[in-house]
Tab-separated table of C-alpha atoms in Angstrom:
chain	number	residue	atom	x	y	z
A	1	UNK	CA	2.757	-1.014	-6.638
A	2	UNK	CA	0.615	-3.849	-5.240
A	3	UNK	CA	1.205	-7.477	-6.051
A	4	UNK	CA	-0.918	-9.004	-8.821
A	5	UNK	CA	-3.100	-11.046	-6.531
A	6	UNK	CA	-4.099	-7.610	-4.715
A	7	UNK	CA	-4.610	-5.708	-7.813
A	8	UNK	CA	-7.015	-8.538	-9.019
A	9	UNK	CA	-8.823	-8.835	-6.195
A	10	UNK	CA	-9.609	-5.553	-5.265
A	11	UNK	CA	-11.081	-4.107	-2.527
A	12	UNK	CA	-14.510	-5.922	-2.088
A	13	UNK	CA	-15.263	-4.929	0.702
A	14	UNK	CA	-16.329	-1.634	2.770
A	15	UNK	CA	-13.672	-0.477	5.608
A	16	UNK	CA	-10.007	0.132	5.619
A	17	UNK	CA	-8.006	-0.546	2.302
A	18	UNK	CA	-6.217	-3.266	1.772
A	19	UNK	CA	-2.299	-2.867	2.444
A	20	UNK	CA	0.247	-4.930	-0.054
A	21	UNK	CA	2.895	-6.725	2.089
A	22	UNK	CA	5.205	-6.187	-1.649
A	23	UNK	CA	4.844	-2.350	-2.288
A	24	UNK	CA	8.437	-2.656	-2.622
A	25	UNK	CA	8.927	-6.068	-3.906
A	26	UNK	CA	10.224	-7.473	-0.536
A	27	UNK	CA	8.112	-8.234	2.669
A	28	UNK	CA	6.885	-5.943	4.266
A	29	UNK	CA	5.465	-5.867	7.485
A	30	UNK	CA	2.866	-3.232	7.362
A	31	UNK	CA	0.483	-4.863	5.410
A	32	UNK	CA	-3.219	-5.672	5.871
A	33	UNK	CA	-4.984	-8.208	3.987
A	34	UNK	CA	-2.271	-8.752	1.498
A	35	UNK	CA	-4.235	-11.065	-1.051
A	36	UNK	CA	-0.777	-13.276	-1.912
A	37	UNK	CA	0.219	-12.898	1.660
A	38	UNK	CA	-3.027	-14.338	2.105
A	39	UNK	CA	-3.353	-16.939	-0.341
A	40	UNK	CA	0.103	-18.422	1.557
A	41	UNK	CA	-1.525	-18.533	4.927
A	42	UNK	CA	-4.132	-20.565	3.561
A	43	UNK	CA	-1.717	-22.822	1.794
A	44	UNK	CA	0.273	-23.495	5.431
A	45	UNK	CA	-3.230	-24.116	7.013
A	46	UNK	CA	-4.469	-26.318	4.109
A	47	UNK	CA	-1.302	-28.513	4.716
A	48	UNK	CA	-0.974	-28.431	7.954
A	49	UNK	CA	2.372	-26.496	8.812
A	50	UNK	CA	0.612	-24.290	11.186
A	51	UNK	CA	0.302	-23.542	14.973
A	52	UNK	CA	-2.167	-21.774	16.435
A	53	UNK	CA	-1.523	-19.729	19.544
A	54	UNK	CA	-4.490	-16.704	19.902
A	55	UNK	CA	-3.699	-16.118	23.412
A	56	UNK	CA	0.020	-16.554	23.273
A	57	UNK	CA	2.393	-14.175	21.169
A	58	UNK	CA	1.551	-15.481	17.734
A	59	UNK	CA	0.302	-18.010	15.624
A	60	UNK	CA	3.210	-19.446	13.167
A	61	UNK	CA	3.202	-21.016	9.309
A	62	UNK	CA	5.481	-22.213	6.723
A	63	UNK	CA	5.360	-22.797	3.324
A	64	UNK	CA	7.680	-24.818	1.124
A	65	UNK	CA	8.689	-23.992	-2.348
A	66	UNK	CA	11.209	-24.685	-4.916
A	67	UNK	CA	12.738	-22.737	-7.452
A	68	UNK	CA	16.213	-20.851	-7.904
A	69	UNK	CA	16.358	-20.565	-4.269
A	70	UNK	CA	14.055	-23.157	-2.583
A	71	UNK	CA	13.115	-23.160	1.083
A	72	UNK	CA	10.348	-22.522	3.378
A	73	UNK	CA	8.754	-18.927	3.874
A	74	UNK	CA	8.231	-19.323	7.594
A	75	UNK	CA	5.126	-16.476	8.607
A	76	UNK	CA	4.171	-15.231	11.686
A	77	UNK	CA	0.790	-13.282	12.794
A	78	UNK	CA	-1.891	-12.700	15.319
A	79	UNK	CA	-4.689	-13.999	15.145
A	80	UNK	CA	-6.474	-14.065	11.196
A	81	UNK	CA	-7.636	-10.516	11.118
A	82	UNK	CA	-5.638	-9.845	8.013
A	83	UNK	CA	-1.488	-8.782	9.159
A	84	UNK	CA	1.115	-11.112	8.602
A	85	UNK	CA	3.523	-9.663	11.376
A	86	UNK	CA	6.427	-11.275	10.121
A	87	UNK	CA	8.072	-13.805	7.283
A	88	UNK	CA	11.516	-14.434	6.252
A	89	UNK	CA	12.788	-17.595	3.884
A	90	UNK	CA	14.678	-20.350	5.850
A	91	UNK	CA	16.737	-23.271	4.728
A	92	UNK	CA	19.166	-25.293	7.091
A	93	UNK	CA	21.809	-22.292	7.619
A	94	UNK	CA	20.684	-19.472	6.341
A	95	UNK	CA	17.453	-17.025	7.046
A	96	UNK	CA	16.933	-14.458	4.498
A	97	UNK	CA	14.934	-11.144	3.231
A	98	UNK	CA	11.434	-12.559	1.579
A	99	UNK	CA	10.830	-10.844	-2.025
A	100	UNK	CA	7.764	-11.617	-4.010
A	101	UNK	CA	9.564	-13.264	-6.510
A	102	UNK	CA	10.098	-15.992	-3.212
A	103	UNK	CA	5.961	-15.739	-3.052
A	104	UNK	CA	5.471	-16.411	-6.418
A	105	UNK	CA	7.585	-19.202	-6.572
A	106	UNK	CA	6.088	-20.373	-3.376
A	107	UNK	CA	2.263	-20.308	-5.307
A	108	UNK	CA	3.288	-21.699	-8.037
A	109	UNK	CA	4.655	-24.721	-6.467
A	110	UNK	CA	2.039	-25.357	-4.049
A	111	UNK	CA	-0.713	-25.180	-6.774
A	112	UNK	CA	0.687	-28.009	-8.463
A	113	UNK	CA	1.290	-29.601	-4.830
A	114	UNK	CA	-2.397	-29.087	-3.854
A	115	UNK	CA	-3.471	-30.091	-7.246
A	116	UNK	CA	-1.784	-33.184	-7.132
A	117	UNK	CA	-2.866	-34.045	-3.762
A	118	UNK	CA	-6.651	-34.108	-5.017
């Protein structure tokens, strides 16, 4: 089942569907215009955790968050045409499966980060 954000938003526009990167409540990476996966790009562009590369072999992202297992979900895609290639949850020794309990987590905290930064 898509993730709530996806289900919300829809499909507003005409062209391919939309593919959840949480069908199966981790990340996966056959996903197209994932609306959370989306929302956390934005986040890692809005503050500034991201690199660009275009013509290299990806553009890169993280996102902290707390919660019972706080980190950074570290992303990876090309270009902004709507995959996120790659993300995993990183903390000083350990790199781990992301689940969509991680992304929830991650928008929860970063609303009231982004909120208090106004």
């Amino acid at each position: 089942m898509p993730c709530k954000l996806c289900v919300e938003r829809g499909k507003p526009w005409s062209g391919d569907d939309p593919r959840c990167a949480f069908e199966r409540e981790t990340f996966s990476p056959d996903n197209w215009n994932c609306a959370t996966m989306n929302a956390l790009r934005n986040i890692a562009e809005a503050q500034g955790h991201t690199h660009r590369d275009d013509m290299g072999p990806c553009s890169i992202g993280f996102v902290p968050f707390e919660g019972d297992d706080a980190g950074y979900i570290v992303m990876t895609w090309y270009k902004n045409r709507g995959r996120t290639g790659n993300a995993v949850v990183m903390r000083d020794s350990e790199i781990r499966t992301f689940t969509y309990q991680d992304a929830r987590d991650a928008l929860a905290h970063n609303a009231r980060v982004m909120e208090e930064a106004r």
